[in-house]
Amino acid sequence: MRIEWLGHACFLLTGRDGLRLVTDPFNEQVGYPVPRIQADIVTVSHDHFDHNATHFISGNPVIVRGTGDQSIKDVSIKGILTYHDKNQGRDRGPNTVFMITLDGVTVCHLGDLGHTLTQDQLAALGRVDVLLVPVGGTYTIDPQEAAGVVRQVNPVVAIPMHYKTRYINFPIRPVDEFTRFYDNVTHAPYFEATAESLGTPLRIIVLDLAHVR
């Protein structure tokens, strides 16, 4: 599986057979170039403009929202209820964490997670190969809390998302406030998640912004 970062919390996951899954597409208000691409599946963690712009994704994709287990075109998807804040959703509403298994690799997309995970939520996650974790704070967990969630989940690879860049004006923090907690940090244009690439120990991979069509 190839993982590419399209900006903010939006990723493109491409399977070995060409299946495409997009997470949390955003609209023009965010500031990144809007990904206008084809996909088979789109996951939406919550209905805010910077995560739910499914109308930009062509190809008549299956849109996945909310909790529960389903299998779509050889992809297993599990949605787990979490919250967009530390107040059980009373401030910003619910947030769905998605477990996505494709080509034998399990990716966990945390959406706009606003709190550390409970033991029940961790049990529901199970084994995670690649963790896509928000790190910018304000609307999500902050860099230090994100490092704590990485410890909780214990993935093989963690890829930060939802942080300040030159494209956006949101009052969130840059990625280096998260990566400073780690020694094993690499930058890459994409990540090929295979059995061979998923070794130990934990690696932090900061992805370049991809321009995919």
PDB file of C-alpha atoms in Angstrom:
ATOM      1  CA  MET A   1       0.000   0.000   0.000  1.00  0.00           C
ATOM      2  CA  ARG A   2       1.253   3.458  -0.885  1.00  0.00           C
ATOM      3  CA  ILE A   3       0.369   6.321   1.478  1.00  0.00           C
ATOM      4  CA  GLU A   4       0.498   9.893   0.181  1.00  0.00           C
ATOM      5  CA  TRP A   5      -0.384  13.075   2.076  1.00  0.00           C
ATOM      6  CA  LEU A   6      -2.656  15.494   0.226  1.00  0.00           C
ATOM      7  CA  GLY A   7      -2.656  18.103   2.984  1.00  0.00           C
ATOM      8  CA  HIS A   8      -4.262  18.591   6.408  1.00  0.00           C
ATOM      9  CA  ALA A   9      -5.903  15.245   7.353  1.00  0.00           C
ATOM     10  CA  CYS A  10      -6.337  14.050   3.772  1.00  0.00           C
ATOM     11  CA  PHE A  11      -4.382  11.030   2.568  1.00  0.00           C
ATOM     12  CA  LEU A  12      -4.508   8.836  -0.502  1.00  0.00           C
ATOM     13  CA  LEU A  13      -4.051   5.120   0.170  1.00  0.00           C
ATOM     14  CA  THR A  14      -3.415   3.091  -2.975  1.00  0.00           C
ATOM     15  CA  GLY A  15      -3.488  -0.701  -2.910  1.00  0.00           C
ATOM     16  CA  ARG A  16      -1.255  -2.974  -4.934  1.00  0.00           C
ATOM     17  CA  ASP A  17      -4.170  -3.634  -7.319  1.00  0.00           C
ATOM     18  CA  GLY A  18      -4.856   0.074  -7.800  1.00  0.00           C
ATOM     19  CA  LEU A  19      -7.713   0.545  -5.350  1.00  0.00           C
ATOM     20  CA  ARG A  20      -7.786   4.123  -4.034  1.00  0.00           C
ATOM     21  CA  LEU A  21      -9.051   5.291  -0.664  1.00  0.00           C
ATOM     22  CA  VAL A  22      -9.108   8.959   0.366  1.00  0.00           C
ATOM     23  CA  THR A  23      -9.432  10.171   3.960  1.00  0.00           C
ATOM     24  CA  ASP A  24     -11.047  13.455   5.068  1.00  0.00           C
ATOM     25  CA  PRO A  25     -11.054  15.531   1.857  1.00  0.00           C
ATOM     26  CA  PHE A  26     -11.169  19.318   2.388  1.00  0.00           C
ATOM     27  CA  ASN A  27     -12.486  22.339   0.488  1.00  0.00           C
ATOM     28  CA  GLU A  28     -10.891  25.568  -0.775  1.00  0.00           C
ATOM     29  CA  GLN A  29     -11.193  27.335   2.574  1.00  0.00           C
ATOM     30  CA  VAL A  30      -8.361  25.266   4.037  1.00  0.00           C
ATOM     31  CA  GLY A  31      -5.655  26.693   1.772  1.00  0.00           C
ATOM     32  CA  TYR A  32      -4.019  23.584   0.337  1.00  0.00           C
ATOM     33  CA  PRO A  33      -4.567  22.737  -3.326  1.00  0.00           C
ATOM     34  CA  VAL A  34      -7.864  20.855  -3.334  1.00  0.00           C
ATOM     35  CA  PRO A  35      -7.344  17.203  -4.321  1.00  0.00           C
ATOM     36  CA  ARG A  36      -9.650  16.595  -7.288  1.00  0.00           C
ATOM     37  CA  ILE A  37      -8.943  12.927  -7.826  1.00  0.00           C
ATOM     38  CA  GLN A  38     -10.710   9.654  -8.446  1.00  0.00           C
ATOM     39  CA  ALA A  39     -11.185   7.183  -5.623  1.00  0.00           C
ATOM     40  CA  ASP A  40     -13.079   4.019  -4.810  1.00  0.00           C
ATOM     41  CA  ILE A  41     -13.684   4.818  -1.137  1.00  0.00           C
ATOM     42  CA  VAL A  42     -13.729   8.014   0.940  1.00  0.00           C
ATOM     43  CA  THR A  43     -13.751   8.074   4.745  1.00  0.00           C
ATOM     44  CA  VAL A  44     -15.082  11.096   6.649  1.00  0.00           C
ATOM     45  CA  SER A  45     -14.181  11.386  10.319  1.00  0.00           C
ATOM     46  CA  HIS A  46     -16.637  14.228  11.010  1.00  0.00           C
ATOM     47  CA  ASP A  47     -18.700  16.781   9.141  1.00  0.00           C
ATOM     48  CA  HIS A  48     -16.543  19.900   9.212  1.00  0.00           C
ATOM     49  CA  PHE A  49     -15.547  21.697   5.994  1.00  0.00           C
ATOM     50  CA  ASP A  50     -11.895  20.742   6.315  1.00  0.00           C
ATOM     51  CA  HIS A  51     -12.722  17.025   6.456  1.00  0.00           C
ATOM     52  CA  ASN A  52     -15.939  16.326   4.516  1.00  0.00           C
ATOM     53  CA  ALA A  53     -15.570  17.776   0.996  1.00  0.00           C
ATOM     54  CA  THR A  54     -16.453  14.502  -0.704  1.00  0.00           C
ATOM     55  CA  HIS A  55     -17.898  16.326  -3.740  1.00  0.00           C
ATOM     56  CA  PHE A  56     -14.366  16.990  -4.974  1.00  0.00           C
ATOM     57  CA  ILE A  57     -13.643  13.257  -5.248  1.00  0.00           C
ATOM     58  CA  SER A  58     -14.766  11.685  -8.522  1.00  0.00           C
ATOM     59  CA  GLY A  59     -15.289   8.088  -9.550  1.00  0.00           C
ATOM     60  CA  ASN A  60     -18.548   7.548  -7.617  1.00  0.00           C
ATOM     61  CA  PRO A  61     -16.720   6.440  -4.449  1.00  0.00           C
ATOM     62  CA  VAL A  62     -18.352   4.715  -1.510  1.00  0.00           C
ATOM     63  CA  ILE A  63     -18.564   7.292   1.300  1.00  0.00           C
ATOM     64  CA  VAL A  64     -17.911   5.870   4.762  1.00  0.00           C
ATOM     65  CA  ARG A  65     -19.049   7.720   7.881  1.00  0.00           C
ATOM     66  CA  GLY A  66     -19.630   6.699  11.473  1.00  0.00           C
ATOM     67  CA  THR A  67     -18.959   3.609  13.503  1.00  0.00           C
ATOM     68  CA  GLY A  68     -19.149  -0.082  12.712  1.00  0.00           C
ATOM     69  CA  ASP A  69     -17.396  -2.700  10.605  1.00  0.00           C
ATOM     70  CA  GLN A  70     -17.680  -3.139   6.879  1.00  0.00           C
ATOM     71  CA  SER A  71     -15.833  -4.666   3.967  1.00  0.00           C
ATOM     72  CA  ILE A  72     -15.713  -2.749   0.691  1.00  0.00           C
ATOM     73  CA  LYS A  73     -13.797  -3.939  -2.358  1.00  0.00           C
ATOM     74  CA  ASP A  74     -11.256  -5.977  -0.374  1.00  0.00           C
ATOM     75  CA  VAL A  75     -10.804  -3.202   2.202  1.00  0.00           C
ATOM     76  CA  SER A  76     -11.822  -3.805   5.810  1.00  0.00           C
ATOM     77  CA  ILE A  77     -12.936  -0.615   7.565  1.00  0.00           C
ATOM     78  CA  LYS A  78     -13.813  -0.202  11.224  1.00  0.00           C
ATOM     79  CA  GLY A  79     -15.143   3.060  12.645  1.00  0.00           C
ATOM     80  CA  ILE A  80     -14.667   3.761  16.359  1.00  0.00           C
ATOM     81  CA  LEU A  81     -16.446   6.559  18.227  1.00  0.00           C
ATOM     82  CA  THR A  82     -14.206   9.217  19.760  1.00  0.00           C
ATOM     83  CA  TYR A  83     -14.608  12.959  20.290  1.00  0.00           C
ATOM     84  CA  HIS A  84     -13.389  16.201  18.755  1.00  0.00           C
ATOM     85  CA  ASP A  85     -12.704  17.659  22.207  1.00  0.00           C
ATOM     86  CA  LYS A  86     -12.022  16.715  25.815  1.00  0.00           C
ATOM     87  CA  ASN A  87     -15.668  17.217  26.793  1.00  0.00           C
ATOM     88  CA  GLN A  88     -17.307  14.083  25.336  1.00  0.00           C
ATOM     89  CA  GLY A  89     -18.159  15.943  22.150  1.00  0.00           C
ATOM     90  CA  ARG A  90     -20.092  18.739  23.821  1.00  0.00           C
ATOM     91  CA  ASP A  91     -17.736  21.368  22.392  1.00  0.00           C
ATOM     92  CA  ARG A  92     -17.035  20.162  18.845  1.00  0.00           C
ATOM     93  CA  GLY A  93     -19.001  16.958  18.407  1.00  0.00           C
ATOM     94  CA  PRO A  94     -18.102  13.333  17.702  1.00  0.00           C
ATOM     95  CA  ASN A  95     -15.119  12.100  15.729  1.00  0.00           C
ATOM     96  CA  THR A  96     -14.727   8.728  14.058  1.00  0.00           C
ATOM     97  CA  VAL A  97     -11.375   6.971  14.170  1.00  0.00           C
ATOM     98  CA  PHE A  98     -11.037   4.657  11.179  1.00  0.00           C
ATOM     99  CA  MET A  99      -9.114   1.402  11.084  1.00  0.00           C
ATOM    100  CA  ILE A 100      -8.385   0.607   7.437  1.00  0.00           C
ATOM    101  CA  THR A 101      -6.887  -2.738   6.428  1.00  0.00           C
ATOM    102  CA  LEU A 102      -5.661  -3.068   2.857  1.00  0.00           C
ATOM    103  CA  ASP A 103      -3.030  -5.434   1.436  1.00  0.00           C
ATOM    104  CA  GLY A 104      -2.544  -6.879   4.919  1.00  0.00           C
ATOM    105  CA  VAL A 105      -1.542  -3.502   6.399  1.00  0.00           C
ATOM    106  CA  THR A 106      -3.667  -1.775   9.042  1.00  0.00           C
ATOM    107  CA  VAL A 107      -3.752   2.028   8.988  1.00  0.00           C
ATOM    108  CA  CYS A 108      -5.420   3.998  11.774  1.00  0.00           C
ATOM    109  CA  HIS A 109      -6.647   7.487  10.850  1.00  0.00           C
ATOM    110  CA  LEU A 110      -7.425   9.440  14.019  1.00  0.00           C
ATOM    111  CA  GLY A 111      -9.381  12.242  12.355  1.00  0.00           C
ATOM    112  CA  ASP A 112      -9.702  15.286  14.607  1.00  0.00           C
ATOM    113  CA  LEU A 113      -9.142  13.391  17.826  1.00  0.00           C
ATOM    114  CA  GLY A 114      -9.397  15.792  20.757  1.00  0.00           C
ATOM    115  CA  HIS A 115      -8.374  13.600  23.686  1.00  0.00           C
ATOM    116  CA  THR A 116      -6.189  10.710  24.718  1.00  0.00           C
ATOM    117  CA  LEU A 117      -7.716   7.289  24.179  1.00  0.00           C
ATOM    118  CA  THR A 118      -9.590   5.262  26.764  1.00  0.00           C
ATOM    119  CA  GLN A 119      -8.765   1.630  27.443  1.00  0.00           C
ATOM    120  CA  ASP A 120     -11.949   0.575  25.650  1.00  0.00           C
ATOM    121  CA  GLN A 121     -10.998   2.612  22.597  1.00  0.00           C
ATOM    122  CA  LEU A 122      -7.495   1.165  22.591  1.00  0.00           C
ATOM    123  CA  ALA A 123      -8.917  -2.341  22.834  1.00  0.00           C
ATOM    124  CA  ALA A 124     -11.178  -1.596  19.868  1.00  0.00           C
ATOM    125  CA  LEU A 125      -8.179  -0.446  17.840  1.00  0.00           C
ATOM    126  CA  GLY A 126      -6.082  -3.539  18.367  1.00  0.00           C
ATOM    127  CA  ARG A 127      -2.888  -3.796  16.320  1.00  0.00           C
ATOM    128  CA  VAL A 128      -1.937  -0.719  14.296  1.00  0.00           C
ATOM    129  CA  ASP A 129       0.807  -0.729  11.668  1.00  0.00           C
ATOM    130  CA  VAL A 130       0.582   2.900  10.560  1.00  0.00           C
ATOM    131  CA  LEU A 131      -0.912   5.676  12.688  1.00  0.00           C
ATOM    132  CA  LEU A 132      -2.069   8.916  11.046  1.00  0.00           C
ATOM    133  CA  VAL A 133      -2.086  11.305  13.991  1.00  0.00           C
ATOM    134  CA  PRO A 134      -3.154  14.968  14.329  1.00  0.00           C
ATOM    135  CA  VAL A 135      -0.504  17.015  16.100  1.00  0.00           C
ATOM    136  CA  GLY A 136      -1.385  20.699  15.725  1.00  0.00           C
ATOM    137  CA  GLY A 137      -3.534  21.310  18.781  1.00  0.00           C
ATOM    138  CA  THR A 138      -6.358  23.881  19.203  1.00  0.00           C
ATOM    139  CA  TYR A 139      -8.919  21.704  17.392  1.00  0.00           C
ATOM    140  CA  THR A 140      -7.192  18.399  18.139  1.00  0.00           C
ATOM    141  CA  ILE A 141      -4.663  16.927  20.518  1.00  0.00           C
ATOM    142  CA  ASP A 142      -1.528  19.063  20.717  1.00  0.00           C
ATOM    143  CA  PRO A 143       2.036  17.918  19.948  1.00  0.00           C
ATOM    144  CA  GLN A 144       2.720  16.576  23.447  1.00  0.00           C
ATOM    145  CA  GLU A 145      -0.664  14.852  23.663  1.00  0.00           C
ATOM    146  CA  ALA A 146      -0.083  13.385  20.209  1.00  0.00           C
ATOM    147  CA  ALA A 147       3.184  11.867  21.411  1.00  0.00           C
ATOM    148  CA  GLY A 148       1.226  10.364  24.295  1.00  0.00           C
ATOM    149  CA  VAL A 149      -1.336   8.865  21.923  1.00  0.00           C
ATOM    150  CA  VAL A 150       1.482   7.392  19.830  1.00  0.00           C
ATOM    151  CA  ARG A 151       2.761   5.707  22.992  1.00  0.00           C
ATOM    152  CA  GLN A 152      -0.743   4.428  23.741  1.00  0.00           C
ATOM    153  CA  VAL A 153      -1.334   2.975  20.289  1.00  0.00           C
ATOM    154  CA  ASN A 154       2.244   1.725  19.772  1.00  0.00           C
ATOM    155  CA  PRO A 155       2.284   1.632  15.960  1.00  0.00           C
ATOM    156  CA  VAL A 156       5.230   0.650  13.806  1.00  0.00           C
ATOM    157  CA  VAL A 157       5.053   3.944  11.892  1.00  0.00           C
ATOM    158  CA  ALA A 158       3.429   7.249  12.876  1.00  0.00           C
ATOM    159  CA  ILE A 159       2.711   9.911  10.264  1.00  0.00           C
ATOM    160  CA  PRO A 160       1.727  13.357  11.583  1.00  0.00           C
ATOM    161  CA  MET A 161      -1.110  15.395  10.068  1.00  0.00           C
ATOM    162  CA  HIS A 162      -3.291  18.442  10.784  1.00  0.00           C
ATOM    163  CA  TYR A 163      -0.476  20.864  11.567  1.00  0.00           C
ATOM    164  CA  LYS A 164       0.529  24.400  10.601  1.00  0.00           C
ATOM    165  CA  THR A 165       2.156  24.935   7.213  1.00  0.00           C
ATOM    166  CA  ARG A 166       2.582  27.875   4.860  1.00  0.00           C
ATOM    167  CA  TYR A 167      -0.692  26.959   3.176  1.00  0.00           C
ATOM    168  CA  ILE A 168      -3.036  27.443   6.107  1.00  0.00           C
ATOM    169  CA  ASN A 169      -3.949  30.147   8.594  1.00  0.00           C
ATOM    170  CA  PHE A 170      -5.470  27.957  11.298  1.00  0.00           C
ATOM    171  CA  PRO A 171      -4.092  28.662  14.802  1.00  0.00           C
ATOM    172  CA  ILE A 172      -2.354  25.305  15.068  1.00  0.00           C
ATOM    173  CA  ARG A 173       1.254  24.314  15.662  1.00  0.00           C
ATOM    174  CA  PRO A 174       3.941  23.208  13.198  1.00  0.00           C
ATOM    175  CA  VAL A 175       5.029  19.613  12.854  1.00  0.00           C
ATOM    176  CA  ASP A 176       8.452  20.153  14.403  1.00  0.00           C
ATOM    177  CA  GLU A 177       6.817  20.721  17.785  1.00  0.00           C
ATOM    178  CA  PHE A 178       5.782  17.058  17.546  1.00  0.00           C
ATOM    179  CA  THR A 179       8.863  15.573  15.911  1.00  0.00           C
ATOM    180  CA  ARG A 180      11.169  17.109  18.553  1.00  0.00           C
ATOM    181  CA  PHE A 181      10.076  14.294  20.870  1.00  0.00           C
ATOM    182  CA  TYR A 182      11.710  11.689  18.586  1.00  0.00           C
ATOM    183  CA  ASP A 183      15.127  10.775  17.231  1.00  0.00           C
ATOM    184  CA  ASN A 184      13.987   8.454  14.452  1.00  0.00           C
ATOM    185  CA  VAL A 185      12.322  10.988  12.112  1.00  0.00           C
ATOM    186  CA  THR A 186      12.485  10.870   8.325  1.00  0.00           C
ATOM    187  CA  HIS A 187      10.936  12.948   5.542  1.00  0.00           C
ATOM    188  CA  ALA A 188       9.634  11.286   2.394  1.00  0.00           C
ATOM    189  CA  PRO A 189       7.405  11.980  -0.619  1.00  0.00           C
ATOM    190  CA  TYR A 190       5.290   8.909   0.238  1.00  0.00           C
ATOM    191  CA  PHE A 191       5.425   5.733   2.296  1.00  0.00           C
ATOM    192  CA  GLU A 192       5.207   2.238   0.862  1.00  0.00           C
ATOM    193  CA  ALA A 193       3.667   0.165   3.630  1.00  0.00           C
ATOM    194  CA  THR A 194       4.669  -3.468   3.161  1.00  0.00           C
ATOM    195  CA  ALA A 195       5.598  -6.308   5.455  1.00  0.00           C
ATOM    196  CA  GLU A 196       9.236  -5.488   4.714  1.00  0.00           C
ATOM    197  CA  SER A 197       8.946  -1.758   5.460  1.00  0.00           C
ATOM    198  CA  LEU A 198       7.050  -2.292   8.693  1.00  0.00           C
ATOM    199  CA  GLY A 199       9.905  -3.259  10.947  1.00  0.00           C
ATOM    200  CA  THR A 200      10.675  -2.075  14.440  1.00  0.00           C
ATOM    201  CA  PRO A 201      11.311   0.180  16.312  1.00  0.00           C
ATOM    202  CA  LEU A 202       8.850   3.069  15.973  1.00  0.00           C
ATOM    203  CA  ARG A 203       9.531   5.442  13.096  1.00  0.00           C
ATOM    204  CA  ILE A 204       8.082   8.910  12.558  1.00  0.00           C
ATOM    205  CA  ILE A 205       7.657   9.757   8.881  1.00  0.00           C
ATOM    206  CA  VAL A 206       6.790  13.302   7.818  1.00  0.00           C
ATOM    207  CA  LEU A 207       5.345  13.176   4.321  1.00  0.00           C
ATOM    208  CA  ASP A 208       5.833  15.861   1.697  1.00  0.00           C
ATOM    209  CA  LEU A 209       2.703  17.366   0.214  1.00  0.00           C
ATOM    210  CA  ALA A 210       1.745  15.215  -2.762  1.00  0.00           C
ATOM    211  CA  HIS A 211       0.152  16.566  -5.928  1.00  0.00           C
ATOM    212  CA  VAL A 212      -1.846  13.591  -7.162  1.00  0.00           C
ATOM    213  CA  ARG A 213      -4.299  13.358 -10.049  1.00  0.00           C
TER     214      ARG A 213
END
